[in-house]
Coordinates of C-alpha atoms in Angstrom, one line a residue:
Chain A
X1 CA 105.9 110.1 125.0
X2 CA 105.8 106.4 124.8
X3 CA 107.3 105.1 127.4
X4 CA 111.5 103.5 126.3
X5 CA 112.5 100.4 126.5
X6 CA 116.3 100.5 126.6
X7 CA 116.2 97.0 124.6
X8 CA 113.8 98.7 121.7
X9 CA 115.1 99.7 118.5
X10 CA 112.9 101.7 115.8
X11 CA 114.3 102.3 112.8
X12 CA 113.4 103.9 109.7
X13 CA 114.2 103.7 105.9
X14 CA 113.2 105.9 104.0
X15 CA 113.3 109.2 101.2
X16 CA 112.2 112.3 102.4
X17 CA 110.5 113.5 99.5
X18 CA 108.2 110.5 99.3
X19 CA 104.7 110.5 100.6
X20 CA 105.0 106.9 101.4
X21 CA 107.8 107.3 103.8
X22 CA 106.4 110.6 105.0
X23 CA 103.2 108.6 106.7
X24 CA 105.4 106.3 108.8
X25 CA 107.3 109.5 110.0
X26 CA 103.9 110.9 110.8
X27 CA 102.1 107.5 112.5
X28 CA 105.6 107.6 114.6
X29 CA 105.4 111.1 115.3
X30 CA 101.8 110.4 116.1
X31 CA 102.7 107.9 119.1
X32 CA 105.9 109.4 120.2
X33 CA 107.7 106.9 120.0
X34 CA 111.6 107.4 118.7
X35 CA 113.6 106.4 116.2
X36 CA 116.6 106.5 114.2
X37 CA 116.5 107.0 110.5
X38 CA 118.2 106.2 107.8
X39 CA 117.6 108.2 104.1
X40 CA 117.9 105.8 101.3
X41 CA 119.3 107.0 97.5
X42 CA 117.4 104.0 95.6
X43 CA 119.9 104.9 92.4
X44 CA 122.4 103.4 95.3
X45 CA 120.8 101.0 97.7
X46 CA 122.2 100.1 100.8
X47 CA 123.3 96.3 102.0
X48 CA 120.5 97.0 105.0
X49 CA 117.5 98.0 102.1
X50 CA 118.1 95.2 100.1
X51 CA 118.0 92.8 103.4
X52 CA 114.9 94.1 105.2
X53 CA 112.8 94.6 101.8
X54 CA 114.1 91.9 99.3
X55 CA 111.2 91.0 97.5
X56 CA 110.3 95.0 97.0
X57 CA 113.3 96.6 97.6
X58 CA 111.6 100.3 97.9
X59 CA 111.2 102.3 101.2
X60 CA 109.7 102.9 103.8
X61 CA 111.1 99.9 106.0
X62 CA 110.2 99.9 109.8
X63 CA 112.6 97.5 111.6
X64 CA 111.2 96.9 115.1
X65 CA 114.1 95.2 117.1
X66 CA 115.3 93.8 114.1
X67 CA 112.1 92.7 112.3
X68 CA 111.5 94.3 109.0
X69 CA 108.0 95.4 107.7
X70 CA 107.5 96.6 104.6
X71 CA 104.4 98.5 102.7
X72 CA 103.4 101.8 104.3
X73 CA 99.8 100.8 105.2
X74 CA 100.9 97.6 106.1
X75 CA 103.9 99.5 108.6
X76 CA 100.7 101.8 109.7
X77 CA 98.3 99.1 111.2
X78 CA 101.7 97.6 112.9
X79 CA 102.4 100.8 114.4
X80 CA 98.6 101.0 115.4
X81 CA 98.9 97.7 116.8
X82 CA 102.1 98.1 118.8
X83 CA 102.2 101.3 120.4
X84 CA 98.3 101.8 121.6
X85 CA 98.5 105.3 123.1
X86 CA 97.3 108.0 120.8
X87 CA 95.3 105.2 118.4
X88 CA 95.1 106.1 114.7
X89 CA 92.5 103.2 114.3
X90 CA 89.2 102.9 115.7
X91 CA 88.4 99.4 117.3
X92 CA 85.3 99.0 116.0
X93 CA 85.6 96.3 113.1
X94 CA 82.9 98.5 110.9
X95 CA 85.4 101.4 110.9
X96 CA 88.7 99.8 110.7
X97 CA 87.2 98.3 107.4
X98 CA 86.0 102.2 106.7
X99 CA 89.7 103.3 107.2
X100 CA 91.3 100.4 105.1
X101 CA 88.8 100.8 102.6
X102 CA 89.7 104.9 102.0
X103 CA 93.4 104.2 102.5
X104 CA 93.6 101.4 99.9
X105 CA 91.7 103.8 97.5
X106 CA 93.5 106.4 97.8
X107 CA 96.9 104.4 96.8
X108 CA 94.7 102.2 94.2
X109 CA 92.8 104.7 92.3
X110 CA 93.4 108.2 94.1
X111 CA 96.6 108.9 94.2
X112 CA 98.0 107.6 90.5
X113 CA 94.9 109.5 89.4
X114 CA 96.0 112.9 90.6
X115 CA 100.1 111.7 90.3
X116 CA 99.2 111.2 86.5
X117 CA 98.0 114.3 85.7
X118 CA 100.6 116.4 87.0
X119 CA 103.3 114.6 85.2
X120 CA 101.3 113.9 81.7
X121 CA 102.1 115.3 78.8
X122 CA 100.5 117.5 76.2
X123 CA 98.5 114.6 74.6
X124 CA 97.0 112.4 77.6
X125 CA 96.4 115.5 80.1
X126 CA 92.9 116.2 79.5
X127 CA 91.9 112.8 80.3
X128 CA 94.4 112.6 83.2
X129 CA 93.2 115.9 84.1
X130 CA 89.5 114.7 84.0
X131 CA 90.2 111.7 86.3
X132 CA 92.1 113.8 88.9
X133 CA 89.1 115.7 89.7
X134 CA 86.7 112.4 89.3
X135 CA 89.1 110.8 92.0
X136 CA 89.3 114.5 94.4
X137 CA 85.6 114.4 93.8
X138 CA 85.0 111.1 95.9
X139 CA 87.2 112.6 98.5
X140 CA 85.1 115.8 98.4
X141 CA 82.0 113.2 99.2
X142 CA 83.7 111.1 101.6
X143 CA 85.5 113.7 103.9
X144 CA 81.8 115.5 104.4
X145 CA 81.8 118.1 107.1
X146 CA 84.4 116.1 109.3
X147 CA 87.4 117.7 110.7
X148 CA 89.6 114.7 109.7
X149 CA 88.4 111.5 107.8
X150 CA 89.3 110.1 111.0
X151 CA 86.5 112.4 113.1
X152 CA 87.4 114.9 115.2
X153 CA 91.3 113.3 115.3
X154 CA 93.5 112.2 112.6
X155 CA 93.5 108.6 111.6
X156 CA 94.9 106.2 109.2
X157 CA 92.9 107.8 106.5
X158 CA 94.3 111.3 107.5
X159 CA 97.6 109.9 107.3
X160 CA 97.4 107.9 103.7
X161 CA 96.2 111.0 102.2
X162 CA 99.2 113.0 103.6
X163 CA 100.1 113.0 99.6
X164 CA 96.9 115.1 99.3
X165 CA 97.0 117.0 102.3
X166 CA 100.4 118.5 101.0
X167 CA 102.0 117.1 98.2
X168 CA 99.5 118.1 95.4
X169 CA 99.8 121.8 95.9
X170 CA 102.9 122.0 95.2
X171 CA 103.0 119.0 92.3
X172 CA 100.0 121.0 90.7
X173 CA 101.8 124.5 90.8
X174 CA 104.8 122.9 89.6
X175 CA 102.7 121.1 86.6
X176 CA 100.7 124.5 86.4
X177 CA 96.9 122.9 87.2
X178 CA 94.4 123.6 89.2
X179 CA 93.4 120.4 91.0
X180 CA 92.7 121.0 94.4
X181 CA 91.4 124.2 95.2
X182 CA 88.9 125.7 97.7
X183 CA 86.6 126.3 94.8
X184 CA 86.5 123.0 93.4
X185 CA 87.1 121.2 96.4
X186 CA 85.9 123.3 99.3
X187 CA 85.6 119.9 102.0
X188 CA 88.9 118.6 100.9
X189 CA 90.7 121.5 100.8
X190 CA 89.6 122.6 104.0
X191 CA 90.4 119.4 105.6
X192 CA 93.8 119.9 103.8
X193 CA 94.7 123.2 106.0
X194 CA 92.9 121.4 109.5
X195 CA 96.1 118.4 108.2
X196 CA 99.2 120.5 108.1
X197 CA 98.3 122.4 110.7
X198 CA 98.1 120.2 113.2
X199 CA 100.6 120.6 115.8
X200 CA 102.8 116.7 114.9
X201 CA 101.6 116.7 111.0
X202 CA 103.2 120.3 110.7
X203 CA 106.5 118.9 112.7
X204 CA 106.6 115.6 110.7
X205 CA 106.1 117.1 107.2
X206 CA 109.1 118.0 105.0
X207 CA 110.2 121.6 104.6
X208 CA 107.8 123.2 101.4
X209 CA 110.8 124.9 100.0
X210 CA 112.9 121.9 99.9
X211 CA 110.0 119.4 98.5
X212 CA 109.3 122.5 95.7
X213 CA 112.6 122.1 94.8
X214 CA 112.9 118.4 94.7
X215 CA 110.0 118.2 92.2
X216 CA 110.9 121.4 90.3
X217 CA 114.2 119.2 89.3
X218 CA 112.6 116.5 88.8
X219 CA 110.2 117.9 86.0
X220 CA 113.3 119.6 84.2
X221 CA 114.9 116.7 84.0
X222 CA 111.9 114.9 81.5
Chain B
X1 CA 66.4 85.3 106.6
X2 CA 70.3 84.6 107.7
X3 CA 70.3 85.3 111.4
X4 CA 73.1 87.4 111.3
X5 CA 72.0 89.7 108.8
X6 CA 74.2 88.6 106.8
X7 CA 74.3 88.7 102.7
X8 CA 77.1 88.7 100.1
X9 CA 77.2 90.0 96.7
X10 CA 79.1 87.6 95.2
X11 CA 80.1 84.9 92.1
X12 CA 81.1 81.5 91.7
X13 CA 83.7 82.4 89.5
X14 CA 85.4 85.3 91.3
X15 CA 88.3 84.0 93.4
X16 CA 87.5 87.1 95.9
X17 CA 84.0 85.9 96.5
X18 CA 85.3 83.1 97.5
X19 CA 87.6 84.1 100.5
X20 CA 84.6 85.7 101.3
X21 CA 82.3 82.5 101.5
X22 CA 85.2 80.8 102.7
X23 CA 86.0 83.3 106.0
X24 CA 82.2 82.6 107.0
X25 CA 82.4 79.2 106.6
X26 CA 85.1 79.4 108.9
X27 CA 83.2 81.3 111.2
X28 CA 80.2 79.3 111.1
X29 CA 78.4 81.9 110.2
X30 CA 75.3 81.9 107.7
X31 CA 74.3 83.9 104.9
X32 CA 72.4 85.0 102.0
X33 CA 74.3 84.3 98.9
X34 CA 73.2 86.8 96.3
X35 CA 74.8 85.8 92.6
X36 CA 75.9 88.7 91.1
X37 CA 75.6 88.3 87.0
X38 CA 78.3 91.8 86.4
X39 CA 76.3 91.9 82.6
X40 CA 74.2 94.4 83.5
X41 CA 75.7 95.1 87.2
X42 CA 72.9 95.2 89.6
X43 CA 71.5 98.3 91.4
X44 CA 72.0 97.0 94.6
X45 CA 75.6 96.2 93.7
X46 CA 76.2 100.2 92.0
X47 CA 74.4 101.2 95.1
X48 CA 76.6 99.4 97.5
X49 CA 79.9 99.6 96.0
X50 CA 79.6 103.1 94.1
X51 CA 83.9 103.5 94.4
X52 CA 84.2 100.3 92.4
X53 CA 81.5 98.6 91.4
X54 CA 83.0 95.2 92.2
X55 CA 82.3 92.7 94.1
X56 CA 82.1 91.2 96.5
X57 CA 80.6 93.3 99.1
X58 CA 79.5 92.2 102.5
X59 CA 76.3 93.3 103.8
X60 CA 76.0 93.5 107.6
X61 CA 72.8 94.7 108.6
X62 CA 73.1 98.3 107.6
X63 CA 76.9 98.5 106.9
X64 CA 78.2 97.6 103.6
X65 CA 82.0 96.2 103.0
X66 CA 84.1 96.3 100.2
X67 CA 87.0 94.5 99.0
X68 CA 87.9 91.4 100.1
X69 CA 90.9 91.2 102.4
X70 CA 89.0 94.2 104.3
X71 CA 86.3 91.6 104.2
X72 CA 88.0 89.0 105.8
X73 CA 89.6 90.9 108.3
X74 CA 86.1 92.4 109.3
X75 CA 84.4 89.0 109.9
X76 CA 88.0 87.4 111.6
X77 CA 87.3 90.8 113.8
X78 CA 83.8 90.8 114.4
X79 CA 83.3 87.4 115.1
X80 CA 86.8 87.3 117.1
X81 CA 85.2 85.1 120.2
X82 CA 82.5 83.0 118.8
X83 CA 84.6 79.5 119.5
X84 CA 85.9 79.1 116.1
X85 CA 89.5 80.0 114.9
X86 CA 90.9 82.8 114.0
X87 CA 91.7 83.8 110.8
X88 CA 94.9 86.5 110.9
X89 CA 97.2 86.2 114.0
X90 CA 97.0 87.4 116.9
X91 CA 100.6 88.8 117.1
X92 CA 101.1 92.4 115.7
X93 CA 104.3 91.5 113.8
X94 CA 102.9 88.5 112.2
X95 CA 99.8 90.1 111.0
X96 CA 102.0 92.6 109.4
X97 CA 103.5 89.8 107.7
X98 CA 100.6 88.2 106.3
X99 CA 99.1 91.6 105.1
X100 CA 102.6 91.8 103.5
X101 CA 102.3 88.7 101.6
X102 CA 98.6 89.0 100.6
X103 CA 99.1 92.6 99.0
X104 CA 102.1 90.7 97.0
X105 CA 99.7 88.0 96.3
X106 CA 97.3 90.7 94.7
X107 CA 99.8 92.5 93.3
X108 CA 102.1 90.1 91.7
X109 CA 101.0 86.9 91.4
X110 CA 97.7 87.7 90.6
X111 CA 99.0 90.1 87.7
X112 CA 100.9 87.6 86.2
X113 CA 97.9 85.0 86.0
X114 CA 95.6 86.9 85.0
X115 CA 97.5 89.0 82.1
X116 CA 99.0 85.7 81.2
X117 CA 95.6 83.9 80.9
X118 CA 94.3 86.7 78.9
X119 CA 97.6 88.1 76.9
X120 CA 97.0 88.6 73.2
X121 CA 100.1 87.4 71.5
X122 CA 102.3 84.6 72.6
X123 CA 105.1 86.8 73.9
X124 CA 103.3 88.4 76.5
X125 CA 102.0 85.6 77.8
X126 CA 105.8 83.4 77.8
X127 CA 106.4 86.9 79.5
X128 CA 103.8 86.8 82.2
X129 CA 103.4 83.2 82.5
X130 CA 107.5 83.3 83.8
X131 CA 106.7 86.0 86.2
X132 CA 104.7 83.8 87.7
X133 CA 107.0 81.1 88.2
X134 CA 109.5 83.3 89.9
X135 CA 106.5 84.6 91.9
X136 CA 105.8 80.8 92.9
X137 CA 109.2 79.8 94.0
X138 CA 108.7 83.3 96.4
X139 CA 105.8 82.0 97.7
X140 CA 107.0 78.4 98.4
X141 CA 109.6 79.8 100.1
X142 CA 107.1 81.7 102.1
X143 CA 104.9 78.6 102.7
X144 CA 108.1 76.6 104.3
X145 CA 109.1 79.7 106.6
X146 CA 105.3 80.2 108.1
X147 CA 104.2 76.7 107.7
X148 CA 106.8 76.3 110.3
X149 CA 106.2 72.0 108.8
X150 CA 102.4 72.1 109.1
X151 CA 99.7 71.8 106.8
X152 CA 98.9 75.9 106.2
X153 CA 100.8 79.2 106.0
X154 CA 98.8 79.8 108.7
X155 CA 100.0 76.7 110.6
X156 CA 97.8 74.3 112.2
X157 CA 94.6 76.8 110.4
X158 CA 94.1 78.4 107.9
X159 CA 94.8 81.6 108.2
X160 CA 94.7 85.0 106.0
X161 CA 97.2 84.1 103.2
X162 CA 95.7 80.4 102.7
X163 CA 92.4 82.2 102.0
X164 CA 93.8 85.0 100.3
X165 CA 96.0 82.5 97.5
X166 CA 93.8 79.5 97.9
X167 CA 91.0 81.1 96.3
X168 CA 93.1 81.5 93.3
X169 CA 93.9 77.7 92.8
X170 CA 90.7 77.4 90.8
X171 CA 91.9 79.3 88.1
X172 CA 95.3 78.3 88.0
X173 CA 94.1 74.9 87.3
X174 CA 92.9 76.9 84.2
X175 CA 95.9 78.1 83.1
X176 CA 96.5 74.2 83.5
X177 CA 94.1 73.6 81.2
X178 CA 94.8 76.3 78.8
X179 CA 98.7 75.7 79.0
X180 CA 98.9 71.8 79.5
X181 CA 101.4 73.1 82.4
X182 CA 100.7 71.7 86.1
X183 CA 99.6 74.4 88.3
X184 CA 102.4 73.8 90.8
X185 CA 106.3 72.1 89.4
X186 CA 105.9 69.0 91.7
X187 CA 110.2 70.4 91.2
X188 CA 110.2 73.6 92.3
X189 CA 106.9 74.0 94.1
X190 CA 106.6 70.5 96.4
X191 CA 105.2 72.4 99.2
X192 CA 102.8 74.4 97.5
X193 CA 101.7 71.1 96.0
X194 CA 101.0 69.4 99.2
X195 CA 99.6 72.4 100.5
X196 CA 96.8 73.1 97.3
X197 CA 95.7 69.6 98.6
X198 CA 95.2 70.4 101.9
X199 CA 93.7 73.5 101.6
X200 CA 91.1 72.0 99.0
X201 CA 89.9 69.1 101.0
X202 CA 89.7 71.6 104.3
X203 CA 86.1 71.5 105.8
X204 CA 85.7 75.2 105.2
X205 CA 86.4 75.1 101.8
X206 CA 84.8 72.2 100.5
X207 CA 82.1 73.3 97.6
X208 CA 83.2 76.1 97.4
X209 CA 86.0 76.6 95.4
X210 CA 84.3 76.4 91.6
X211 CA 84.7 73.4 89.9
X212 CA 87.7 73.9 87.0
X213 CA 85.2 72.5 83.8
X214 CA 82.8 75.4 84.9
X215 CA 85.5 78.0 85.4
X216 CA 87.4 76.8 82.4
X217 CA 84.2 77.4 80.1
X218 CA 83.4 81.1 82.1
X219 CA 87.6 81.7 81.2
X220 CA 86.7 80.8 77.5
X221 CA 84.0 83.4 77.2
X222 CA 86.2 86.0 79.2
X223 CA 89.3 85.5 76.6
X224 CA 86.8 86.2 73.6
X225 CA 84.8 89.6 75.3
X226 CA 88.3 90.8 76.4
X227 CA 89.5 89.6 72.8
X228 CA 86.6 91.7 71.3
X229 CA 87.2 94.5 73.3
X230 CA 90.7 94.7 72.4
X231 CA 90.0 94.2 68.8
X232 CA 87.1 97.1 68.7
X233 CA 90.0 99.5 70.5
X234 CA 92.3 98.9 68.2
X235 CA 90.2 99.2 65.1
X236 CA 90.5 102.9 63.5
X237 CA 87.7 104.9 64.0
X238 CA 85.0 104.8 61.4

């Protein structure tokens, strides 16, 4: 555990189905370190979302004694920074550059690549379909025989693909495709079971049931 | 040979080349400056970049680098101790806050330049080209709180978000062009005015930063490819 300072306060906004907000649970999960949360219904935004995140005003927020941060990869590093037990980022410059490289594209090109393609529709899903697996592919080369991206413990890369690691399973059933499987994807999908497996990830993740549901309703309502 | 090992796929007319160039220069540091033409992309640009095929990369001996806020950070980190300033802070918060502002930077104000410059009908472009008034007013704002009533968001230095937006001023002084607008209100903008000033005469970026005639005739030739491009999309299929 990280050691308390009575003064601290660690607070989180966030939605519990999102990805986004699922990594800062994880990276605080990760160091130990407590906090309270707060779940935010964007369709009803609270006073404090609109003041810590006004120029966005989307979750997560991390509010550190009172200073917001917004931007989940952005809240990552800060986290990284802060707390330095149980580091998520290497300090080598070459592989901090590695790790910010994967994580930006996996929110750049990765993950609205596979997010497409399990909500497109009859006419654009081939070609959304055909870039899913382009962008799983350069995961597939990337990961190589490492247990994590991060090496043999999970780091920022391991968290940003948390979406990956969990949520596509059960976006793809829901969508009924076959993106990520051990036959197409044999590195990736093994790295996906080494993820939620491991002893924080699985405690920090949101129940499957409840995320399957969440999504189910969500695609009966287009 | 550059003593450090040092070469960067680059182009005068990419405002992320330049915070490349611009973090060395900062640094001291020298380097081979290899011009990438993008019409046909080079193989050692497909090779080093395979993800994107952009540039510019950094090439450090064996180690290749992509994207340039990674960039930056990876010569302010490598280079942390070598006499000359540094380019993020050195507080955790505050580097959180300029990676903040220069992902909004990339995000929205570059978005709005860049489909405004290049917008096909007049709507879009009144459209864009508002957004990116509102996006100013944010950032002068942002310039007042961090200048903290020095030259730089960075203060005293330039730090990461000077680099980061003042490698765009080049081409907003082609939307000056193109528009007849200012690139800053002198109104609404007065500190963004004073600080595009600064940041232009600054030691590490002098001569580097294109110059507008040059960029404003590279812009020209974009608008008509992209124009073209459009066009042949749109065209029913034969």
């Amino acid at each position: 555990m990280a050691p308390a300072n009575e003064e601290e306060e660690v607070r989180l906004l966030g939605k519990w189905p999102s990805p986004f907000s699922n990594r800062v649970v994880l990276a605080l999960k990760l160091k130990g370190v407590e906090y309270k949360y707060s779940e935010e219904n964007l369709a009803n935004k609270s006073d404090d979302l609109l003041k810590y995140n006004p120029v966005y005003k989307k979750v997560p927020v991390l509010v550190h004694n009172g200073n917001p941060i917004a931007e989940s990869l952005v809240i990552l590093e800060y986290i990284d920074d802060t707390w330095t037990n149980n580091s998520f980022l290497s300090q080598d410059p070459y592989e901090r550059a590695l790790a910010r490289f994967w994580s930006k594209t996996l929110d750049d090109k990765i993950l609205p690549a596979i997010w497409n393609a399990c909500w497109s529709d009859e006419k654009g899903r081939e070609k959304a379909v055909e870039e899913a697996l382009e962008a799983l592919n350069i995961l597939e080369n990337e990961i190589k025989d490492k247990k994590f991206f991060g090496g043999e413990t999970i780091g920022l890369v391991d968290i940003a693909a948390n979406f990956i690691g969990y949520w596509v399973e059960i976006l793809q059933e829901i969508a009924g495709l076959e993106l990520l499987t051990v036959e197409k994807f044999p590195k990736v999908f093994k790295w996906s079971q080494e993820f939620i497996n491991h002893p924080v990830i699985k405690e920090g993740l949101p129940p499957r049931d409840e995320l399957f549901a969440f999504f189910k309703a969500s695609a009966s309502k287009k | 040979m550059a003593t450090n090992d040092l070469k960067l796929l680059g182009g005068w007319f990419s405002p992320f080349a330049c915070r490349v160039q611009i973090a060395l220069s900062i640094k001291g540091l020298d380097y081979e400056n290899i011009v990438e033409n993008l019409n046909p992309k080079s193989d050692l640009l497909l090779q080093s970049n395979p993800t994107y095929k952009k540039i510019p990369v950094l090439i450090h001996g064996e180690k290749t680098i992509c994207e340039s806020a990674i960039i930056v950070q990876y010569i302010d980190e490598v280079w942390k101790n070598n006499g000359t300033s540094s380019i993020l802070p050195s507080n955790a918060y505050d580097k959180a806050i300029a990676r903040f502002w220069v992902s909004y930077i990339d995000d929205k104000f570059f978005n709005s330049l860049r489909f405004g410059l290049f917008a096909q009908d007049d709507e879009s472009k009144k459209k864009y080209f508002e957004e990116l008034e509102e996006v100013l007013l944010k950032l002068e704002e942002v310039f007042n709180e961090l200048s903290e009533g020095k030259e730089f968001f960075g203060g005293e230095n330039i730090g990461f978000i000077d680099v980061a937006f003042g490698c765009y001023l080049s081409w907003l002084r082609v939307k000056e062009k193109f528009t007849g607008t200012k690139k800053f209100d002198e109104a609404k903008n007065p500190g963004l005015v004073k600080w595009a000033e600064a940041f232009s005469a600054h030691p590490a970026v002098k001569g580097i930063l294109p110059e507008t005639d040059k960029l404003v005739e590279y812009a020209i030739a974009l608008a008509q490819r992209l124009a073209a491009a459009a066009a042949a999309d749109a065209a029913p299929p034969k």
